[in-house]
Amino acid sequence: MNLEIKPVVIGTAGAGYAAALHGNGYEKVSGVPVRLKTICDLNQELASKIKERYGYEQITSSFEEMLADPEINVIDIVTPPFLHCSMAIQAMRAGKDVICEKPLTGYFGKPGEENVGSFPKARMYQEIITAMDELKAVIQETGRKFMYAENFVYATPIRKAAQLIQAKKSKILFLNGFVGLKGSSSPAAGIWNKTGGGQLVRNGTHPLSGMLWLKQQEAAARGEVITVKSVMADVGVTTACLSEQEHRHISARPQDVEDFATVTVTFSDGTKCQTTASDTVLGGTHNTVDIFCNDAALRCNITPPKLLDTYFLDEEGIEDEYLGEMLPSKLGWNTAFVSDEVIRGYLGELQDFMEAVTYDRPAASGFDLAYETAKIMYAAYQSAEEGRRIDF
């Protein structure tokens, strides 16, 4: 006899861009009923738009009110990162499982502090470790699930690569992840106390997390234990040399953050992982992960997916059609994004999370990955500032 599966009841904190990404994922989850009950944001206009678009039952401006709802069993945190740890702790102590957007946390300074990016990075590193350890203790104390919304873990090219590596029991010798775009349209992206860092934290976190996850899939397939041994990095502001006229096509406006970062991770087996993140790449977003093994080479093209090329002489009739991320125009030749929510993993992560809650199993992307990624990024900032390798 088939038992009826109870719906997973969602309360979402935050009504910004990530709320829409998650909403698109929830719409396509199959096999598990999902009930979108409450969307919470101080900006009630934004919350109303998300409610109407994705079918939430109600809106609120009170996070505490949402936590007090006995029907809600999952809190989806898509707020700015400075709220992630505190909200997750509150939610778990209220008996809720948690979905948390990337990055897990960062160092944002204290109220009123300016030029936070000039603060010693060793101090920042210790601060985020303390914050994450507090959250870790609450997870252990409450037994609630922490599901880390890192879509690269679920991106279809990454998933297929992991399947092949596991089947062959390949040894990954070198991973190379790249993320590039022309900068952010948000002024907050250039200010450390708003974002917790620059391009490394905003976007480099994606390929870094994906590659860390791939190494763990390799380790599981081969019966090995692989840990991170050291981090070495270089970061900088590459756009500082541009005149205002030369800068006109690039949106990056760093004040006390970097617009370029390269980070090399050395694993305990001696293999390497390199992440490069740049805010100075024109032509739309570029996200790739290359995997070089003892017996294979795999190239994951996440964006653009290279499935459909388009050529238009005008935009008549397609003004509102989504063609690709950060493309200034639809004219001429462009590579269109196809099934973006699937290829980039947004559907996969929400499907996994809903099944994890329903069938009481761990999610593929969890707290350990969130912790390790944040630790590496801030060790990278310390490495770049001090000009040395950071050993763990």
mmCIF file with all atom_site columns, N, CA and C in Angstrom, residues 326-391:
data_model
loop_
_atom_site.group_PDB
_atom_site.id
_atom_site.type_symbol
_atom_site.label_atom_id
_atom_site.label_alt_id
_atom_site.label_comp_id
_atom_site.label_asym_id
_atom_site.label_entity_id
_atom_site.label_seq_id
_atom_site.pdbx_PDB_ins_code
_atom_site.Cartn_x
_atom_site.Cartn_y
_atom_site.Cartn_z
_atom_site.occupancy
_atom_site.B_iso_or_equiv
_atom_site.pdbx_formal_charge
_atom_site.auth_seq_id
_atom_site.auth_comp_id
_atom_site.auth_asym_id
_atom_site.auth_atom_id
_atom_site.pdbx_PDB_model_num
ATOM 1   N N  . MET A 1 326 ? 23.765 38.643 -18.823 1.00 0.00 ? 326 MET A N  1
ATOM 2   C CA . MET A 1 326 ? 24.717 39.743 -19.011 1.00 0.00 ? 326 MET A CA 1
ATOM 3   C C  . MET A 1 326 ? 25.072 39.994 -20.469 1.00 0.00 ? 326 MET A C  1
ATOM 4   N N  . LEU A 1 327 ? 24.146 39.738 -21.355 1.00 0.00 ? 327 LEU A N  1
ATOM 5   C CA . LEU A 1 327 ? 24.334 40.113 -22.754 1.00 0.00 ? 327 LEU A CA 1
ATOM 6   C C  . LEU A 1 327 ? 23.697 41.484 -22.969 1.00 0.00 ? 327 LEU A C  1
ATOM 7   N N  . PRO A 1 328 ? 24.448 42.473 -23.430 1.00 0.00 ? 328 PRO A N  1
ATOM 8   C CA . PRO A 1 328 ? 23.894 43.817 -23.575 1.00 0.00 ? 328 PRO A CA 1
ATOM 9   C C  . PRO A 1 328 ? 22.901 43.947 -24.725 1.00 0.00 ? 328 PRO A C  1
ATOM 10  N N  . SER A 1 329 ? 22.951 43.022 -25.672 1.00 0.00 ? 329 SER A N  1
ATOM 11  C CA . SER A 1 329 ? 22.100 43.122 -26.859 1.00 0.00 ? 329 SER A CA 1
ATOM 12  C C  . SER A 1 329 ? 21.831 41.735 -27.418 1.00 0.00 ? 329 SER A C  1
ATOM 13  N N  . LYS A 1 330 ? 20.688 41.583 -28.073 1.00 0.00 ? 330 LYS A N  1
ATOM 14  C CA . LYS A 1 330 ? 20.351 40.323 -28.734 1.00 0.00 ? 330 LYS A CA 1
ATOM 15  C C  . LYS A 1 330 ? 20.746 40.339 -30.205 1.00 0.00 ? 330 LYS A C  1
ATOM 16  N N  . LEU A 1 331 ? 21.346 41.440 -30.652 1.00 0.00 ? 331 LEU A N  1
ATOM 17  C CA . LEU A 1 331 ? 21.682 41.579 -32.062 1.00 0.00 ? 331 LEU A CA 1
ATOM 18  C C  . LEU A 1 331 ? 22.938 40.788 -32.423 1.00 0.00 ? 331 LEU A C  1
ATOM 19  N N  . GLY A 1 332 ? 23.042 40.430 -33.700 1.00 0.00 ? 332 GLY A N  1
ATOM 20  C CA . GLY A 1 332 ? 24.195 39.674 -34.164 1.00 0.00 ? 332 GLY A CA 1
ATOM 21  C C  . GLY A 1 332 ? 24.173 38.257 -33.631 1.00 0.00 ? 332 GLY A C  1
ATOM 22  N N  . TRP A 1 333 ? 25.338 37.626 -33.624 1.00 0.00 ? 333 TRP A N  1
ATOM 23  C CA . TRP A 1 333 ? 25.451 36.248 -33.134 1.00 0.00 ? 333 TRP A CA 1
ATOM 24  C C  . TRP A 1 333 ? 25.575 36.225 -31.612 1.00 0.00 ? 333 TRP A C  1
ATOM 25  N N  . ASN A 1 334 ? 24.811 35.353 -30.981 1.00 0.00 ? 334 ASN A N  1
ATOM 26  C CA . ASN A 1 334 ? 24.896 35.123 -29.547 1.00 0.00 ? 334 ASN A CA 1
ATOM 27  C C  . ASN A 1 334 ? 24.696 33.638 -29.261 1.00 0.00 ? 334 ASN A C  1
ATOM 28  N N  . THR A 1 335 ? 25.229 33.179 -28.160 1.00 0.00 ? 335 THR A N  1
ATOM 29  C CA . THR A 1 335 ? 24.961 31.819 -27.690 1.00 0.00 ? 335 THR A CA 1
ATOM 30  C C  . THR A 1 335 ? 23.880 31.898 -26.637 1.00 0.00 ? 335 THR A C  1
ATOM 31  N N  . ALA A 1 336 ? 22.732 31.318 -26.945 1.00 0.00 ? 336 ALA A N  1
ATOM 32  C CA . ALA A 1 336 ? 21.574 31.400 -26.056 1.00 0.00 ? 336 ALA A CA 1
ATOM 33  C C  . ALA A 1 336 ? 21.668 30.367 -24.937 1.00 0.00 ? 336 ALA A C  1
ATOM 34  N N  . PHE A 1 337 ? 21.127 30.729 -23.769 1.00 0.00 ? 337 PHE A N  1
ATOM 35  C CA . PHE A 1 337 ? 21.018 29.774 -22.668 1.00 0.00 ? 337 PHE A CA 1
ATOM 36  C C  . PHE A 1 337 ? 19.777 28.918 -22.911 1.00 0.00 ? 337 PHE A C  1
ATOM 37  N N  . VAL A 1 338 ? 19.946 27.621 -22.847 1.00 0.00 ? 338 VAL A N  1
ATOM 38  C CA . VAL A 1 338 ? 18.850 26.673 -23.065 1.00 0.00 ? 338 VAL A CA 1
ATOM 39  C C  . VAL A 1 338 ? 18.679 25.841 -21.791 1.00 0.00 ? 338 VAL A C  1
ATOM 40  N N  . SER A 1 339 ? 17.428 25.738 -21.308 1.00 0.00 ? 339 SER A N  1
ATOM 41  C CA . SER A 1 339 ? 17.145 24.973 -20.081 1.00 0.00 ? 339 SER A CA 1
ATOM 42  C C  . SER A 1 339 ? 18.109 25.372 -18.966 1.00 0.00 ? 339 SER A C  1
ATOM 43  N N  . ASP A 1 340 ? 18.250 26.663 -18.786 1.00 0.00 ? 340 ASP A N  1
ATOM 44  C CA . ASP A 1 340 ? 19.240 27.214 -17.856 1.00 0.00 ? 340 ASP A CA 1
ATOM 45  C C  . ASP A 1 340 ? 19.044 26.689 -16.443 1.00 0.00 ? 340 ASP A C  1
ATOM 46  N N  . GLU A 1 341 ? 17.777 26.610 -15.980 1.00 0.00 ? 341 GLU A N  1
ATOM 47  C CA . GLU A 1 341 ? 17.518 26.180 -14.609 1.00 0.00 ? 341 GLU A CA 1
ATOM 48  C C  . GLU A 1 341 ? 17.897 24.711 -14.387 1.00 0.00 ? 341 GLU A C  1
ATOM 49  N N  . VAL A 1 342 ? 17.936 23.940 -15.483 1.00 0.00 ? 342 VAL A N  1
ATOM 50  C CA . VAL A 1 342 ? 18.327 22.534 -15.386 1.00 0.00 ? 342 VAL A CA 1
ATOM 51  C C  . VAL A 1 342 ? 19.843 22.399 -15.471 1.00 0.00 ? 342 VAL A C  1
ATOM 52  N N  . ILE A 1 343 ? 20.442 22.975 -16.519 1.00 0.00 ? 343 ILE A N  1
ATOM 53  C CA . ILE A 1 343 ? 21.880 22.822 -16.754 1.00 0.00 ? 343 ILE A CA 1
ATOM 54  C C  . ILE A 1 343 ? 22.688 23.410 -15.608 1.00 0.00 ? 343 ILE A C  1
ATOM 55  N N  . ARG A 1 344 ? 22.285 24.553 -15.089 1.00 0.00 ? 344 ARG A N  1
ATOM 56  C CA . ARG A 1 344 ? 23.038 25.184 -14.004 1.00 0.00 ? 344 ARG A CA 1
ATOM 57  C C  . ARG A 1 344 ? 22.714 24.613 -12.627 1.00 0.00 ? 344 ARG A C  1
ATOM 58  N N  . GLY A 1 345 ? 21.751 23.700 -12.563 1.00 0.00 ? 345 GLY A N  1
ATOM 59  C CA . GLY A 1 345 ? 21.531 22.943 -11.334 1.00 0.00 ? 345 GLY A CA 1
ATOM 60  C C  . GLY A 1 345 ? 20.478 23.460 -10.388 1.00 0.00 ? 345 GLY A C  1
ATOM 61  N N  . TYR A 1 346 ? 19.759 24.521 -10.758 1.00 0.00 ? 346 TYR A N  1
ATOM 62  C CA . TYR A 1 346 ? 18.774 25.068 -9.829  1.00 0.00 ? 346 TYR A CA 1
ATOM 63  C C  . TYR A 1 346 ? 17.632 24.096 -9.564  1.00 0.00 ? 346 TYR A C  1
ATOM 64  N N  . LEU A 1 347 ? 17.179 23.412 -10.591 1.00 0.00 ? 347 LEU A N  1
ATOM 65  C CA . LEU A 1 347 ? 16.142 22.399 -10.393 1.00 0.00 ? 347 LEU A CA 1
ATOM 66  C C  . LEU A 1 347 ? 16.691 21.235 -9.578  1.00 0.00 ? 347 LEU A C  1
ATOM 67  N N  . GLY A 1 348 ? 17.891 20.758 -9.935  1.00 0.00 ? 348 GLY A N  1
ATOM 68  C CA . GLY A 1 348 ? 18.468 19.601 -9.260  1.00 0.00 ? 348 GLY A CA 1
ATOM 69  C C  . GLY A 1 348 ? 18.636 19.817 -7.771  1.00 0.00 ? 348 GLY A C  1
ATOM 70  N N  . GLU A 1 349 ? 19.057 21.024 -7.377  1.00 0.00 ? 349 GLU A N  1
ATOM 71  C CA . GLU A 1 349 ? 19.279 21.250 -5.948  1.00 0.00 ? 349 GLU A CA 1
ATOM 72  C C  . GLU A 1 349 ? 17.964 21.230 -5.176  1.00 0.00 ? 349 GLU A C  1
ATOM 73  N N  . LEU A 1 350 ? 16.925 21.860 -5.720  1.00 0.00 ? 350 LEU A N  1
ATOM 74  C CA . LEU A 1 350 ? 15.645 21.874 -5.008  1.00 0.00 ? 350 LEU A CA 1
ATOM 75  C C  . LEU A 1 350 ? 15.010 20.489 -4.982  1.00 0.00 ? 350 LEU A C  1
ATOM 76  N N  . GLN A 1 351 ? 15.161 19.721 -6.071  1.00 0.00 ? 351 GLN A N  1
ATOM 77  C CA . GLN A 1 351 ? 14.649 18.343 -6.091  1.00 0.00 ? 351 GLN A CA 1
ATOM 78  C C  . GLN A 1 351 ? 15.342 17.513 -5.001  1.00 0.00 ? 351 GLN A C  1
ATOM 79  N N  . ASP A 1 352 ? 16.655 17.639 -4.913  1.00 0.00 ? 352 ASP A N  1
ATOM 80  C CA . ASP A 1 352 ? 17.418 16.904 -3.905  1.00 0.00 ? 352 ASP A CA 1
ATOM 81  C C  . ASP A 1 352 ? 17.011 17.310 -2.495  1.00 0.00 ? 352 ASP A C  1
ATOM 82  N N  . PHE A 1 353 ? 16.850 18.610 -2.264  1.00 0.00 ? 353 PHE A N  1
ATOM 83  C CA . PHE A 1 353 ? 16.509 19.091 -0.933  1.00 0.00 ? 353 PHE A CA 1
ATOM 84  C C  . PHE A 1 353 ? 15.117 18.596 -0.501  1.00 0.00 ? 353 PHE A C  1
ATOM 85  N N  . MET A 1 354 ? 14.161 18.646 -1.415  1.00 0.00 ? 354 MET A N  1
ATOM 86  C CA . MET A 1 354 ? 12.815 18.201 -1.064  1.00 0.00 ? 354 MET A CA 1
ATOM 87  C C  . MET A 1 354 ? 12.790 16.694 -0.773  1.00 0.00 ? 354 MET A C  1
ATOM 88  N N  . GLU A 1 355 ? 13.555 15.930 -1.525  1.00 0.00 ? 355 GLU A N  1
ATOM 89  C CA . GLU A 1 355 ? 13.640 14.490 -1.267  1.00 0.00 ? 355 GLU A CA 1
ATOM 90  C C  . GLU A 1 355 ? 14.382 14.212 0.041   1.00 0.00 ? 355 GLU A C  1
ATOM 91  N N  . ALA A 1 356 ? 15.413 15.006 0.337   1.00 0.00 ? 356 ALA A N  1
ATOM 92  C CA . ALA A 1 356 ? 16.161 14.830 1.578   1.00 0.00 ? 356 ALA A CA 1
ATOM 93  C C  . ALA A 1 356 ? 15.262 15.020 2.791   1.00 0.00 ? 356 ALA A C  1
ATOM 94  N N  . VAL A 1 357 ? 14.382 16.034 2.729   1.00 0.00 ? 357 VAL A N  1
ATOM 95  C CA . VAL A 1 357 ? 13.451 16.281 3.829   1.00 0.00 ? 357 VAL A CA 1
ATOM 96  C C  . VAL A 1 357 ? 12.402 15.176 3.907   1.00 0.00 ? 357 VAL A C  1
ATOM 97  N N  . THR A 1 358 ? 11.847 14.807 2.768   1.00 0.00 ? 358 THR A N  1
ATOM 98  C CA . THR A 1 358 ? 10.763 13.829 2.738   1.00 0.00 ? 358 THR A CA 1
ATOM 99  C C  . THR A 1 358 ? 11.215 12.443 3.176   1.00 0.00 ? 358 THR A C  1
ATOM 100 N N  . TYR A 1 359 ? 12.398 12.040 2.708   1.00 0.00 ? 359 TYR A N  1
ATOM 101 C CA . TYR A 1 359 ? 12.875 10.679 2.987   1.00 0.00 ? 359 TYR A CA 1
ATOM 102 C C  . TYR A 1 359 ? 13.949 10.641 4.071   1.00 0.00 ? 359 TYR A C  1
ATOM 103 N N  . ASP A 1 360 ? 14.149 11.765 4.752   1.00 0.00 ? 360 ASP A N  1
ATOM 104 C CA . ASP A 1 360 ? 15.058 11.858 5.882   1.00 0.00 ? 360 ASP A CA 1
ATOM 105 C C  . ASP A 1 360 ? 16.448 11.315 5.557   1.00 0.00 ? 360 ASP A C  1
ATOM 106 N N  . ARG A 1 361 ? 17.054 11.922 4.537   1.00 0.00 ? 361 ARG A N  1
ATOM 107 C CA . ARG A 1 361 ? 18.420 11.557 4.157   1.00 0.00 ? 361 ARG A CA 1
ATOM 108 C C  . ARG A 1 361 ? 19.228 12.827 3.966   1.00 0.00 ? 361 ARG A C  1
ATOM 109 N N  . PRO A 1 362 ? 20.567 12.737 3.964   1.00 0.00 ? 362 PRO A N  1
ATOM 110 C CA . PRO A 1 362 ? 21.366 13.943 3.747   1.00 0.00 ? 362 PRO A CA 1
ATOM 111 C C  . PRO A 1 362 ? 21.239 14.459 2.312   1.00 0.00 ? 362 PRO A C  1
ATOM 112 N N  . ALA A 1 363 ? 21.366 15.747 2.147   1.00 0.00 ? 363 ALA A N  1
ATOM 113 C CA . ALA A 1 363 ? 21.436 16.337 0.810   1.00 0.00 ? 363 ALA A CA 1
ATOM 114 C C  . ALA A 1 363 ? 22.851 16.181 0.272   1.00 0.00 ? 363 ALA A C  1
ATOM 115 N N  . ALA A 1 364 ? 22.988 16.171 -1.046  1.00 0.00 ? 364 ALA A N  1
ATOM 116 C CA . ALA A 1 364 ? 24.319 16.061 -1.652  1.00 0.00 ? 364 ALA A CA 1
ATOM 117 C C  . ALA A 1 364 ? 25.185 17.269 -1.318  1.00 0.00 ? 364 ALA A C  1
ATOM 118 N N  . SER A 1 365 ? 24.560 18.423 -1.165  1.00 0.00 ? 365 SER A N  1
ATOM 119 C CA . SER A 1 365 ? 25.271 19.658 -0.825  1.00 0.00 ? 365 SER A CA 1
ATOM 120 C C  . SER A 1 365 ? 24.833 20.090 0.566   1.00 0.00 ? 365 SER A C  1
ATOM 121 N N  . GLY A 1 366 ? 25.760 19.971 1.532   1.00 0.00 ? 366 GLY A N  1
ATOM 122 C CA . GLY A 1 366 ? 25.388 20.250 2.911   1.00 0.00 ? 366 GLY A CA 1
ATOM 123 C C  . GLY A 1 366 ? 26.354 21.169 3.612   1.00 0.00 ? 366 GLY A C  1
ATOM 124 N N  . PHE A 1 367 ? 26.320 21.123 4.945   1.00 0.00 ? 367 PHE A N  1
ATOM 125 C CA . PHE A 1 367 ? 27.080 22.067 5.754   1.00 0.00 ? 367 PHE A CA 1
ATOM 126 C C  . PHE A 1 367 ? 28.584 21.931 5.567   1.00 0.00 ? 367 PHE A C  1
ATOM 127 N N  . ASP A 1 368 ? 29.072 20.711 5.448   1.00 0.00 ? 368 ASP A N  1
ATOM 128 C CA . ASP A 1 368 ? 30.522 20.521 5.326   1.00 0.00 ? 368 ASP A CA 1
ATOM 129 C C  . ASP A 1 368 ? 31.082 21.252 4.110   1.00 0.00 ? 368 ASP A C  1
ATOM 130 N N  . LEU A 1 369 ? 30.359 21.179 2.988   1.00 0.00 ? 369 LEU A N  1
ATOM 131 C CA . LEU A 1 369 ? 30.806 21.871 1.779   1.00 0.00 ? 369 LEU A CA 1
ATOM 132 C C  . LEU A 1 369 ? 30.735 23.386 1.964   1.00 0.00 ? 369 LEU A C  1
ATOM 133 N N  . ALA A 1 370 ? 29.657 23.860 2.584   1.00 0.00 ? 370 ALA A N  1
ATOM 134 C CA . ALA A 1 370 ? 29.508 25.301 2.837   1.00 0.00 ? 370 ALA A CA 1
ATOM 135 C C  . ALA A 1 370 ? 30.643 25.814 3.710   1.00 0.00 ? 370 ALA A C  1
ATOM 136 N N  . TYR A 1 371 ? 30.968 25.065 4.745   1.00 0.00 ? 371 TYR A N  1
ATOM 137 C CA . TYR A 1 371 ? 32.033 25.437 5.689   1.00 0.00 ? 371 TYR A CA 1
ATOM 138 C C  . TYR A 1 371 ? 33.385 25.463 4.986   1.00 0.00 ? 371 TYR A C  1
ATOM 139 N N  . GLU A 1 372 ? 33.688 24.400 4.245   1.00 0.00 ? 372 GLU A N  1
ATOM 140 C CA . GLU A 1 372 ? 34.988 24.291 3.594   1.00 0.00 ? 372 GLU A CA 1
ATOM 141 C C  . GLU A 1 372 ? 35.185 25.387 2.556   1.00 0.00 ? 372 GLU A C  1
ATOM 142 N N  . THR A 1 373 ? 34.149 25.702 1.804   1.00 0.00 ? 373 THR A N  1
ATOM 143 C CA . THR A 1 373 ? 34.251 26.735 0.779   1.00 0.00 ? 373 THR A CA 1
ATOM 144 C C  . THR A 1 373 ? 34.549 28.098 1.391   1.00 0.00 ? 373 THR A C  1
ATOM 145 N N  . ALA A 1 374 ? 33.794 28.467 2.429   1.00 0.00 ? 374 ALA A N  1
ATOM 146 C CA . ALA A 1 374 ? 34.022 29.760 3.079   1.00 0.00 ? 374 ALA A CA 1
ATOM 147 C C  . ALA A 1 374 ? 35.407 29.815 3.714   1.00 0.00 ? 374 ALA A C  1
ATOM 148 N N  . LYS A 1 375 ? 35.824 28.715 4.344   1.00 0.00 ? 375 LYS A N  1
ATOM 149 C CA . LYS A 1 375 ? 37.145 28.667 4.968   1.00 0.00 ? 375 LYS A CA 1
ATOM 150 C C  . LYS A 1 375 ? 38.245 28.895 3.930   1.00 0.00 ? 375 LYS A C  1
ATOM 151 N N  . ILE A 1 376 ? 38.129 28.235 2.788   1.00 0.00 ? 376 ILE A N  1
ATOM 152 C CA . ILE A 1 376 ? 39.145 28.368 1.739   1.00 0.00 ? 376 ILE A CA 1
ATOM 153 C C  . ILE A 1 376 ? 39.171 29.792 1.181   1.00 0.00 ? 376 ILE A C  1
ATOM 154 N N  . MET A 1 377 ? 37.989 30.386 0.956   1.00 0.00 ? 377 MET A N  1
ATOM 155 C CA . MET A 1 377 ? 37.963 31.732 0.386   1.00 0.00 ? 377 MET A CA 1
ATOM 156 C C  . MET A 1 377 ? 38.624 32.748 1.303   1.00 0.00 ? 377 MET A C  1
ATOM 157 N N  . TYR A 1 378 ? 38.388 32.644 2.594   1.00 0.00 ? 378 TYR A N  1
ATOM 158 C CA . TYR A 1 378 ? 38.996 33.604 3.504   1.00 0.00 ? 378 TYR A CA 1
ATOM 159 C C  . TYR A 1 378 ? 40.463 33.293 3.780   1.00 0.00 ? 378 TYR A C  1
ATOM 160 N N  . ALA A 1 379 ? 40.836 32.031 3.717   1.00 0.00 ? 379 ALA A N  1
ATOM 161 C CA . ALA A 1 379 ? 42.263 31.698 3.752   1.00 0.00 ? 379 ALA A CA 1
ATOM 162 C C  . ALA A 1 379 ? 42.954 32.258 2.512   1.00 0.00 ? 379 ALA A C  1
ATOM 163 N N  . ALA A 1 380 ? 42.235 32.260 1.383   1.00 0.00 ? 380 ALA A N  1
ATOM 164 C CA . ALA A 1 380 ? 42.777 32.823 0.142   1.00 0.00 ? 380 ALA A CA 1
ATOM 165 C C  . ALA A 1 380 ? 43.024 34.323 0.298   1.00 0.00 ? 380 ALA A C  1
ATOM 166 N N  . TYR A 1 381 ? 42.080 35.031 0.904   1.00 0.00 ? 381 TYR A N  1
ATOM 167 C CA . TYR A 1 381 ? 42.280 36.463 1.137   1.00 0.00 ? 381 TYR A CA 1
ATOM 168 C C  . TYR A 1 381 ? 43.487 36.711 2.048   1.00 0.00 ? 381 TYR A C  1
ATOM 169 N N  . GLN A 1 382 ? 43.631 35.883 3.072   1.00 0.00 ? 382 GLN A N  1
ATOM 170 C CA . GLN A 1 382 ? 44.789 36.016 3.957   1.00 0.00 ? 382 GLN A CA 1
ATOM 171 C C  . GLN A 1 382 ? 46.080 35.716 3.207   1.00 0.00 ? 382 GLN A C  1
ATOM 172 N N  . SER A 1 383 ? 46.069 34.676 2.372   1.00 0.00 ? 383 SER A N  1
ATOM 173 C CA . SER A 1 383 ? 47.242 34.319 1.579   1.00 0.00 ? 383 SER A CA 1
ATOM 174 C C  . SER A 1 383 ? 47.655 35.469 0.671   1.00 0.00 ? 383 SER A C  1
ATOM 175 N N  . ALA A 1 384 ? 46.688 36.059 -0.021  1.00 0.00 ? 384 ALA A N  1
ATOM 176 C CA . ALA A 1 384 ? 46.993 37.152 -0.952  1.00 0.00 ? 384 ALA A CA 1
ATOM 177 C C  . ALA A 1 384 ? 47.550 38.365 -0.215  1.00 0.00 ? 384 ALA A C  1
ATOM 178 N N  . GLU A 1 385 ? 46.980 38.679 0.941   1.00 0.00 ? 385 GLU A N  1
ATOM 179 C CA . GLU A 1 385 ? 47.431 39.849 1.701   1.00 0.00 ? 385 GLU A CA 1
ATOM 180 C C  . GLU A 1 385 ? 48.834 39.640 2.263   1.00 0.00 ? 385 GLU A C  1
ATOM 181 N N  . GLU A 1 386 ? 49.111 38.451 2.758   1.00 0.00 ? 386 GLU A N  1
ATOM 182 C CA . GLU A 1 386 ? 50.372 38.180 3.432   1.00 0.00 ? 386 GLU A CA 1
ATOM 183 C C  . GLU A 1 386 ? 51.437 37.627 2.489   1.00 0.00 ? 386 GLU A C  1
ATOM 184 N N  . GLY A 1 387 ? 51.059 37.312 1.248   1.00 0.00 ? 387 GLY A N  1
ATOM 185 C CA . GLY A 1 387 ? 52.020 36.828 0.269   1.00 0.00 ? 387 GLY A CA 1
ATOM 186 C C  . GLY A 1 387 ? 52.623 35.484 0.619   1.00 0.00 ? 387 GLY A C  1
ATOM 187 N N  . ARG A 1 388 ? 51.798 34.603 1.191   1.00 0.00 ? 388 ARG A N  1
ATOM 188 C CA . ARG A 1 388 ? 52.316 33.288 1.563   1.00 0.00 ? 388 ARG A CA 1
ATOM 189 C C  . ARG A 1 388 ? 51.230 32.225 1.460   1.00 0.00 ? 388 ARG A C  1
ATOM 190 N N  . ARG A 1 389 ? 51.659 30.987 1.498   1.00 0.00 ? 389 ARG A N  1
ATOM 191 C CA . ARG A 1 389 ? 50.729 29.861 1.496   1.00 0.00 ? 389 ARG A CA 1
ATOM 192 C C  . ARG A 1 389 ? 50.135 29.703 2.892   1.00 0.00 ? 389 ARG A C  1
ATOM 193 N N  . ILE A 1 390 ? 48.835 29.402 2.961   1.00 0.00 ? 390 ILE A N  1
ATOM 194 C CA . ILE A 1 390 ? 48.162 29.130 4.227   1.00 0.00 ? 390 ILE A CA 1
ATOM 195 C C  . ILE A 1 390 ? 47.979 27.620 4.345   1.00 0.00 ? 390 ILE A C  1
ATOM 196 N N  . ASP A 1 391 ? 48.580 27.028 5.375   1.00 0.00 ? 391 ASP A N  1
ATOM 197 C CA . ASP A 1 391 ? 48.473 25.596 5.600   1.00 0.00 ? 391 ASP A CA 1
ATOM 198 C C  . ASP A 1 391 ? 47.395 25.302 6.632   1.00 0.00 ? 391 ASP A C  1
#
